[in-house]
Coordinates of C-alpha atoms in Angstrom, one line a residue:
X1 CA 187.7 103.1 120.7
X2 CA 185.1 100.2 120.6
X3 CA 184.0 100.7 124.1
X4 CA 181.6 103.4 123.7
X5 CA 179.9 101.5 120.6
X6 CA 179.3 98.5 123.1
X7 CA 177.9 100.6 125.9
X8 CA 175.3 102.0 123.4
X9 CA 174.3 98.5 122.1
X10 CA 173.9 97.4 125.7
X11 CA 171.7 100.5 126.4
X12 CA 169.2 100.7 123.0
X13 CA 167.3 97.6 123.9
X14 CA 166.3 98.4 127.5
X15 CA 164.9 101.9 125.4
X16 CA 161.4 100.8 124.0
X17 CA 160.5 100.0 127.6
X18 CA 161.8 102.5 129.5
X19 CA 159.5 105.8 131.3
X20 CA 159.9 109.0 129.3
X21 CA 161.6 110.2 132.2
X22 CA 163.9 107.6 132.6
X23 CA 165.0 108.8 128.9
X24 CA 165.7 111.7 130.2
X25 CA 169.1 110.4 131.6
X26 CA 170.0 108.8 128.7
X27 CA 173.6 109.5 127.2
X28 CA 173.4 112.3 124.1
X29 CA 176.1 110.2 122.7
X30 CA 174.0 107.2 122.3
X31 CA 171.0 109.1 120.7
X32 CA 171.4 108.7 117.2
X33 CA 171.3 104.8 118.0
X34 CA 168.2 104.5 119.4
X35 CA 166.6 107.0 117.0
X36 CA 167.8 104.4 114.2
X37 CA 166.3 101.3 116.5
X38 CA 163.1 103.1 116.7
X39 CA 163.1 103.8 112.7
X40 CA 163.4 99.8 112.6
X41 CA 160.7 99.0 114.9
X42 CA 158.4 101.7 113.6
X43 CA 159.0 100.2 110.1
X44 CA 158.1 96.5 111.0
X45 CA 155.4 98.4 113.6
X46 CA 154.1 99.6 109.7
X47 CA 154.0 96.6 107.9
X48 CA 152.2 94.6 110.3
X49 CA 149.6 97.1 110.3
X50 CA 149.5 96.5 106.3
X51 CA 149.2 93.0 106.6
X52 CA 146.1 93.0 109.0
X53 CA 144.7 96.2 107.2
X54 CA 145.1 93.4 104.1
X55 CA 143.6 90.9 105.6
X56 CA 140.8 92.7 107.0
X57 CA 140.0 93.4 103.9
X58 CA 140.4 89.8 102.5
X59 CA 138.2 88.5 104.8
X60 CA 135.8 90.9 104.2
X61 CA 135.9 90.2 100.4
X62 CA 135.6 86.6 100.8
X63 CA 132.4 87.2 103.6
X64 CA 130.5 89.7 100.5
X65 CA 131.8 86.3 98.2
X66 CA 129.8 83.9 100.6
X67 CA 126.6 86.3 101.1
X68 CA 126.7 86.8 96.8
X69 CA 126.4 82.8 96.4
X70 CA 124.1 82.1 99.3
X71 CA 121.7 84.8 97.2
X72 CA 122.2 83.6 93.9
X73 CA 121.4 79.7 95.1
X74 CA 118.3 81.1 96.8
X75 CA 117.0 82.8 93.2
X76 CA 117.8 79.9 91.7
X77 CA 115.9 77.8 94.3
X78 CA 112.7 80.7 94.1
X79 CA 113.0 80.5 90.0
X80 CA 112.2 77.0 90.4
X81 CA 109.5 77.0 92.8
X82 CA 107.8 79.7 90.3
X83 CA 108.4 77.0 87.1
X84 CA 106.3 74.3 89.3
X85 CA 104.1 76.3 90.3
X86 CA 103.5 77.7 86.5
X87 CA 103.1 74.4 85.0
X88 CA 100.3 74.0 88.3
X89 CA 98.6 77.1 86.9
X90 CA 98.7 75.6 83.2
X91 CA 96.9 72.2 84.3
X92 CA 94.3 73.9 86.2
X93 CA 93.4 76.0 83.9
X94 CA 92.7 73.0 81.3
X95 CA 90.7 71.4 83.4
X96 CA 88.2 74.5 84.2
X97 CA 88.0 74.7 80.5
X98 CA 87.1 71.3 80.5
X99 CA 84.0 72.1 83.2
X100 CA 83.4 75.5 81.0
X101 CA 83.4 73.8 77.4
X102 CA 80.6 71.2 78.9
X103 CA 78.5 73.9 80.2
X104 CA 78.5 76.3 77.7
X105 CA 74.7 77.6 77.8
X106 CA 74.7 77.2 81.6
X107 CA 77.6 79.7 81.9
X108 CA 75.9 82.1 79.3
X109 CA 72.8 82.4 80.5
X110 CA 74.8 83.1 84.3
X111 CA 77.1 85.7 82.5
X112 CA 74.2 87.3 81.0
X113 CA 72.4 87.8 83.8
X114 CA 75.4 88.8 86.2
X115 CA 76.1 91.5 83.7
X116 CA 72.7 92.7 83.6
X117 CA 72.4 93.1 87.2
X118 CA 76.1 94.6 88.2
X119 CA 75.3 97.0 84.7
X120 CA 72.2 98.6 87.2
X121 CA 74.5 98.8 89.8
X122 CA 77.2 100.8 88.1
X123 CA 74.2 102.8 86.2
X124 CA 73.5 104.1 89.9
X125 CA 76.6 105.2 90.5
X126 CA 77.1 107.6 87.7
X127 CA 74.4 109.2 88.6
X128 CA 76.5 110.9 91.3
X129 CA 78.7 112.1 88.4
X130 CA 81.2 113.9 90.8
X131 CA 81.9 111.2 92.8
X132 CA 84.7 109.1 93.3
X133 CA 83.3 105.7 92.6
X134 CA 81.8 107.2 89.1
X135 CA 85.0 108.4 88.4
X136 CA 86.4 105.8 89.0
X137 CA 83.7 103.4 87.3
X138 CA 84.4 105.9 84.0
X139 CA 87.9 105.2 83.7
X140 CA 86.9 101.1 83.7
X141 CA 83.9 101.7 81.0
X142 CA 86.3 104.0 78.6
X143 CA 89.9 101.3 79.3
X144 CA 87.9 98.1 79.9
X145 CA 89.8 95.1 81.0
X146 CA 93.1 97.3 80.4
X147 CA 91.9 99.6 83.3
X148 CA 93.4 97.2 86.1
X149 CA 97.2 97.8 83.9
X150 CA 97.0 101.4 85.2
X151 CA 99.2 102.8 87.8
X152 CA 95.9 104.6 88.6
X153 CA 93.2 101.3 89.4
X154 CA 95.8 98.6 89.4
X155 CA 95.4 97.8 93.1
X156 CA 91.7 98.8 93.0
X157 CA 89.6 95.8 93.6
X158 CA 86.0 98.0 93.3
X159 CA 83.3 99.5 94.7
X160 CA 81.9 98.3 97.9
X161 CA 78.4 97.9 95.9
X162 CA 80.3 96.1 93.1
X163 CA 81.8 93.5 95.3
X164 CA 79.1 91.3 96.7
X165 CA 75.7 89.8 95.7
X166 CA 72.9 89.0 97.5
X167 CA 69.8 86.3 96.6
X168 CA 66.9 88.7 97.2
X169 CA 66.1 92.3 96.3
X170 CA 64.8 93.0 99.8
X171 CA 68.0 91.4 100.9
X172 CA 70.1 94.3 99.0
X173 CA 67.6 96.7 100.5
X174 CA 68.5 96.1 104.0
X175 CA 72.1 95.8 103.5
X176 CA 72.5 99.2 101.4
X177 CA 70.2 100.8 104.1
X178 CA 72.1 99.6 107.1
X179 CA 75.6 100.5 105.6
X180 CA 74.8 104.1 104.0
X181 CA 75.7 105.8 100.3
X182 CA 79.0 106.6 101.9
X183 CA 79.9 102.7 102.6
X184 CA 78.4 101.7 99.4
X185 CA 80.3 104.1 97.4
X186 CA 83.3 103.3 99.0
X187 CA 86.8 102.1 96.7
X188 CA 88.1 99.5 98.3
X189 CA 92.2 98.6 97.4
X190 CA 94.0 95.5 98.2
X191 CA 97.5 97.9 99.6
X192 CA 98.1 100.9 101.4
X193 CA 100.6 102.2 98.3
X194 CA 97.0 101.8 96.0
X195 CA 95.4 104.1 98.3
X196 CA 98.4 106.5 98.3
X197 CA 98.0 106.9 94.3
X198 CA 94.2 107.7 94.1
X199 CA 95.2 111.0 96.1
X200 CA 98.7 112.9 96.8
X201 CA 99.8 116.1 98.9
X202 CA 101.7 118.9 98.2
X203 CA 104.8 120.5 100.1
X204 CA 102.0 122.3 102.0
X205 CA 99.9 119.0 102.7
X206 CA 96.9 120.6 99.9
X207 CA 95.7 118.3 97.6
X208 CA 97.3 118.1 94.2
X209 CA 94.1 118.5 91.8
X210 CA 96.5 117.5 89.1
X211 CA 97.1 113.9 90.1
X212 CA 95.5 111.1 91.2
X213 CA 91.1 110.9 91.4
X214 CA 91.0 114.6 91.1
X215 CA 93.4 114.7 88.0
X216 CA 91.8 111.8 86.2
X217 CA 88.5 113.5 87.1
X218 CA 89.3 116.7 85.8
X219 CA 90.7 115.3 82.5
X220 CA 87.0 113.9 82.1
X221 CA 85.2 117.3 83.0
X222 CA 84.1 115.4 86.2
X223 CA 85.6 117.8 89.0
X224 CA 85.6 115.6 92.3
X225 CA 83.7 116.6 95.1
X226 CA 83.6 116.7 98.4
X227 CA 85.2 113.8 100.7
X228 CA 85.1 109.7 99.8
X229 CA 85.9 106.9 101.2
X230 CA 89.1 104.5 100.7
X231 CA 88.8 100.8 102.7
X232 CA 92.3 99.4 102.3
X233 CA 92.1 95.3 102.8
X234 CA 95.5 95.2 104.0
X235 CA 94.7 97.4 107.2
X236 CA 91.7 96.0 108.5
X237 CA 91.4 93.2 111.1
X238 CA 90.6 90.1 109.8
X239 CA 88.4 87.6 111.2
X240 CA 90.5 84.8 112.5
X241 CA 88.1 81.7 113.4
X242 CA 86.9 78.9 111.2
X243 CA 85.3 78.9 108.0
X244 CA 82.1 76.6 107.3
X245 CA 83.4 73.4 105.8
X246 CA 83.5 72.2 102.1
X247 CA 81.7 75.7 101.6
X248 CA 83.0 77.2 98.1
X249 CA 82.0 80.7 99.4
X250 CA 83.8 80.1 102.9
X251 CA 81.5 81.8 104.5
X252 CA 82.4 82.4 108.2
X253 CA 82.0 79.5 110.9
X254 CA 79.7 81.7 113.4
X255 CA 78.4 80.1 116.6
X256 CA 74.3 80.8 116.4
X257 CA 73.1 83.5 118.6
X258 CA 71.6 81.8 122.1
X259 CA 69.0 83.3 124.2
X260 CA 69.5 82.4 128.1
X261 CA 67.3 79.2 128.1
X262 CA 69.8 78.4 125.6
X263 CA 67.7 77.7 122.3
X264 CA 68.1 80.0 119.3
X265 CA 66.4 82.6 118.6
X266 CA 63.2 82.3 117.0
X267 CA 63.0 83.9 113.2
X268 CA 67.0 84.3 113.2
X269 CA 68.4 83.8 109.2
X270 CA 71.9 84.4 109.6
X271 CA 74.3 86.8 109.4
X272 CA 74.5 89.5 107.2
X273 CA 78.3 88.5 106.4
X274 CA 77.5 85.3 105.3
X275 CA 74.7 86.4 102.9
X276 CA 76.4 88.3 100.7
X277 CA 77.8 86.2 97.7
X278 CA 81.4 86.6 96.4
X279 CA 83.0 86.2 93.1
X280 CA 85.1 83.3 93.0
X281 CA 88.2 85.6 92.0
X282 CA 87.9 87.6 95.8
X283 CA 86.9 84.3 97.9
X284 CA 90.9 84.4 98.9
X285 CA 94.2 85.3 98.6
X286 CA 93.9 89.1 98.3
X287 CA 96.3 90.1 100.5
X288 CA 99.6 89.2 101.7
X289 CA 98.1 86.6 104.3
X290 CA 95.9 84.7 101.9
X291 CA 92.4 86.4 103.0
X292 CA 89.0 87.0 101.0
X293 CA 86.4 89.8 101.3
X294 CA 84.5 87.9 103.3
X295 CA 86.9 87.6 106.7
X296 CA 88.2 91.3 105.5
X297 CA 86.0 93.8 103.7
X298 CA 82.4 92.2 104.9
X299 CA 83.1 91.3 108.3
X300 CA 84.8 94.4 108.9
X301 CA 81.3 96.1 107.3
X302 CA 79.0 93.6 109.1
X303 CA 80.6 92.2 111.8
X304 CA 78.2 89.6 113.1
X305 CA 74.9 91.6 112.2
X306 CA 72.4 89.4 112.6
X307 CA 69.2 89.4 110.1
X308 CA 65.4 88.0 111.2
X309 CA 62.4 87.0 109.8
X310 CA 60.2 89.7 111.5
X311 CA 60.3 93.0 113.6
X312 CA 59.0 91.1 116.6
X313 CA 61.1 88.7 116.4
X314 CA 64.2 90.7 116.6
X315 CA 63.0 92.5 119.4
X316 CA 62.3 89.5 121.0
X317 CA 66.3 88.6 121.0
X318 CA 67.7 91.7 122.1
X319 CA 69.5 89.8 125.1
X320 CA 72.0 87.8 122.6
X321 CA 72.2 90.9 120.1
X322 CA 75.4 92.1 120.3
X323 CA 76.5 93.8 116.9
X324 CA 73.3 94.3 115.2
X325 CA 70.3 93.2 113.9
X326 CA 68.2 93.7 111.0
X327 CA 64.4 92.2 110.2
X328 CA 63.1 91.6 106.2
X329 CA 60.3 94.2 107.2
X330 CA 62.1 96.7 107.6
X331 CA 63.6 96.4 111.6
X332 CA 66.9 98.2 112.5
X333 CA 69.3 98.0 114.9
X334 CA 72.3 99.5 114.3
X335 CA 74.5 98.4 117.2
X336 CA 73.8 96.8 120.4
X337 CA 71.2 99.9 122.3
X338 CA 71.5 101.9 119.1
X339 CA 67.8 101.9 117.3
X340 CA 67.4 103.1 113.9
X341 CA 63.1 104.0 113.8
X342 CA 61.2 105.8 111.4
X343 CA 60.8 105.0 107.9
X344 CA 62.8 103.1 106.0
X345 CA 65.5 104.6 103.1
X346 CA 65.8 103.9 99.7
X347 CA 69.5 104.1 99.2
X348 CA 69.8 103.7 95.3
X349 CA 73.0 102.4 95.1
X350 CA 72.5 98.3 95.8
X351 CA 74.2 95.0 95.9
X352 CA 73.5 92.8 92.6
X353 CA 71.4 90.6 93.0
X354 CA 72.8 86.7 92.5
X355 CA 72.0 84.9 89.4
X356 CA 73.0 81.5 91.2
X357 CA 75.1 78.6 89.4
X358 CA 74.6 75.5 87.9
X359 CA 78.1 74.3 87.5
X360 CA 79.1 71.2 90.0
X361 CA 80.8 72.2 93.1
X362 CA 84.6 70.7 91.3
X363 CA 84.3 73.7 89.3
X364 CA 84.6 76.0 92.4
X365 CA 87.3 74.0 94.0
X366 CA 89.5 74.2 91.5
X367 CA 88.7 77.8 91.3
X368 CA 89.7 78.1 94.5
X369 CA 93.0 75.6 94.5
X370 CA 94.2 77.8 91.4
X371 CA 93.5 81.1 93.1
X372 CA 95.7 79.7 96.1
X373 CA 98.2 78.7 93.4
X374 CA 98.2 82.2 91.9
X375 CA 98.9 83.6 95.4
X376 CA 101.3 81.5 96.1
X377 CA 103.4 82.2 92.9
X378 CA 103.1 85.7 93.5
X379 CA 104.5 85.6 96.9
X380 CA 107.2 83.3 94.9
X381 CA 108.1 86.7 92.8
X382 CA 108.1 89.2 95.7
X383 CA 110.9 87.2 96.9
X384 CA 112.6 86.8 94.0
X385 CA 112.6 90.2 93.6
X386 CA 113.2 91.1 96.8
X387 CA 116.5 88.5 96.6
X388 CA 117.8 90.3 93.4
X389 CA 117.3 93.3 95.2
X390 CA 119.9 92.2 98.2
X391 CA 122.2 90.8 95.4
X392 CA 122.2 93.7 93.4
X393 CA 123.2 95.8 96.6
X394 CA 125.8 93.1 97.8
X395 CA 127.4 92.9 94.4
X396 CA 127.9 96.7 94.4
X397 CA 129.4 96.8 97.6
X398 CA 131.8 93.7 96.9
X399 CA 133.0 96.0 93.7
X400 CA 133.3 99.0 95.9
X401 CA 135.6 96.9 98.5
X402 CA 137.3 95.5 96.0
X403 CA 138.5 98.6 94.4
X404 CA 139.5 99.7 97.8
X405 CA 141.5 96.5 98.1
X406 CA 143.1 97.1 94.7
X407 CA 144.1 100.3 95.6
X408 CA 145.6 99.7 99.2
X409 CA 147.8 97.2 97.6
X410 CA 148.7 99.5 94.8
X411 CA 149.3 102.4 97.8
X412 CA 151.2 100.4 100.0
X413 CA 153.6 98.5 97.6
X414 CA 156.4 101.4 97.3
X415 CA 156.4 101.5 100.9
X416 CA 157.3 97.7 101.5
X417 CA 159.6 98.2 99.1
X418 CA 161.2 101.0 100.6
X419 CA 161.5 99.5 103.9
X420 CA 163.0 96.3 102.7
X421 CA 165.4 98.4 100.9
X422 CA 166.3 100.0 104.4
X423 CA 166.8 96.8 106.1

């Protein structure tokens, strides 16, 4: 009676390894034995594969845990660094009231001039009532200092003409004649995303006349006309050599222009980049790599135009011209073999003309230490944002997993359960 039941125990282990067809030749009497064997193995087959889908799931809990603190320490770090650098803003800020409150008349007579000179400027602008830049120079004159707040002009820095100063009105001449209306007249933003807001596209890539320049214009009664120009800082290429030391207006360390004995050129002034004055506020640190207008917008506009006392002279160094040259009588060349004859053109819309500063050269440098520590904090709370950001994305995905988690427990509980009851 009990031999049969000992064959079949003999026979049910040798079964989980055997070929399909040596199951073939398996007793039918022994079947229901090794179907039950395989019900226990599957079971325990089963529950392993819940406790490593469990702790798969752990582990990646725990790893979301990790990434969650490792961003939270770094806001906390970045929160600080912004606090610092604050309290840096605060105390510089005293002390350029100090230099202001001691040279009161100095800086009134200065801001009265300035004014004066940039007011003719945008004057010639809105003559060309249905252009961008008057638009544009419309919306600052009716929002005034809250014009820069909207979504609009926020990353607008200005017009081309607004943006430098020169010491001479034949100076501002030459420059405005050598770059065109067009270049004058140009807006200039610090981003790519400002540019993308002063004109957008429809489903059929037409412009949308309801948003942007064209709305605002429209809104005024000041239709806009025609095409204009956009410079975007951010995309140009920056000069990347030296700067003139202990210069406040950092103007560009150029080597001179050599003839081939080797001496300079007779009559040579400069270059046209390095004559053009910049506000303190646009010496630096207007785009995401710390540069000014002067290695961006004007270098990009000038390049290394050079600028000479006399026709004759000029001519006289057209072996080491190589991007330009202009004479104060009137002498144009507008690239290297490019001449520009005939007489000259009286493009309207100027550079101001400098009203030059009295204040000591302290005042500039902590103008310009300040505008680095501005920079600096701002690039501070990009990253704090851009830290929340990751956090707030991390945390959402740790509550996701963690529901998950919750519910495979919840799922998988009745079947341990059963299993262990089976056993």
């Amino acid at each position: 009676m009990f031999q049969p039941h000992s064959q079949l125990s003999i026979q049910t282990k040798p079964l989980a390894i055997q070929e399909p067809s040596a199951l073939m030749h398996v007793d039918p009497n022994n079947s229901f034995g090794a179907a039950r064997d395989e019900m226990h193995n599957g079971g325990l087959s089963k529950a392993e594969s819940a406790v490593n889908n469990s702790k798969k799931l752990q582990d990646e809990l725990q790893t979301l845990g990790f990434k969650i603190k490792q961003h939270e320490d770094n806001i906390k770090y970045l929160k600080t660094q912004k606090d610092n650098l604050d309290g840096s803003i605060l105390d510089l800020q005293v002390t350029l009231g100090k230099y202001c409150s001691s040279s009161i008349p100095t800086m009134e007579n200065e801001a009265l001039s300035k004014s004066r000179s940039e007011n003719e400027t945008v004057e010639q602008i809105l003559k060309y009532e249905k252009s961008a830049a008057a638009i544009l120079c419309q919306l600052k004159i009716r929002h005034g200092s809250q014009a820069s707040h909207l979504t609009l002009a926020k990353d607008v820095l200005g017009i081309v003409a607004t943006l430098g100063k020169v010491d001479d009105e034949n100076l501002s001449r030459l420059f405005s004649e050598y770059l065109g209306l067009e270049t004058m007249m140009a807006i200039v933003c610090k981003t790519y995303e400002g540019v993308k807001t002063l004109e957008t596209y429809d489903f059929e890539g037409g412009i949308n006349k309801h948003s942007g320049l064209h709305g605002l214009g429209s809104s005024i009664g000041r239709h806009l006309d025609g095409r204009f120009h956009i410079i975007c800082l951010e995309h140009l290429r920056a000069y990347a050599g030296d700067f003139v030391a202990d210069d406040p207006q950092r103007r560009l360390d150029l080597l001179k222009p050599r003839l081939p004995n080797g001496e300079c050129p007779p009559g040579f002034l400069g270059f046209a980049v390095n004559m053009i004055n910049v506000d303190s506020a646009n010496i630096l640190c207007l785009t995401s790599s710390g540069c000014g207008l002067r290695e961006t917008l004007f270098y990009n506009l000038f390049s290394r135009l050079q600028v000479y006392r006399t026709r004759a002279e000029m001519l006289l160094a057209l072996p080491c011209i190589t991007d330009g040259a202009l004479s104060l009588d009137g002498g144009m060349i507008k690239t290297a073999g490019v001449f520009s004859l005939g007489s000259r053109e009286d493009v309207e819309v100027r550079f101001p003309k400098s009203s030059g500063s009295n204040l000591p050269l302290e005042y500039f440098e902590t103008e310009k230490e300040l505008a680095e520590v501005n920079w600096k904090r701002d690039k501070v709370e990009e990253d704090i944002q851009r830290e929340q950001s990751l956090l707030n994305h991390i945390n959402y995905t740790f509550r996701i997993k963690k529901q998950a988690f919750i519910k495979y427990l919840a799922d998988s509980s009745p079947y341990g359960i059963q299993e262990s009851g089976r056993d």
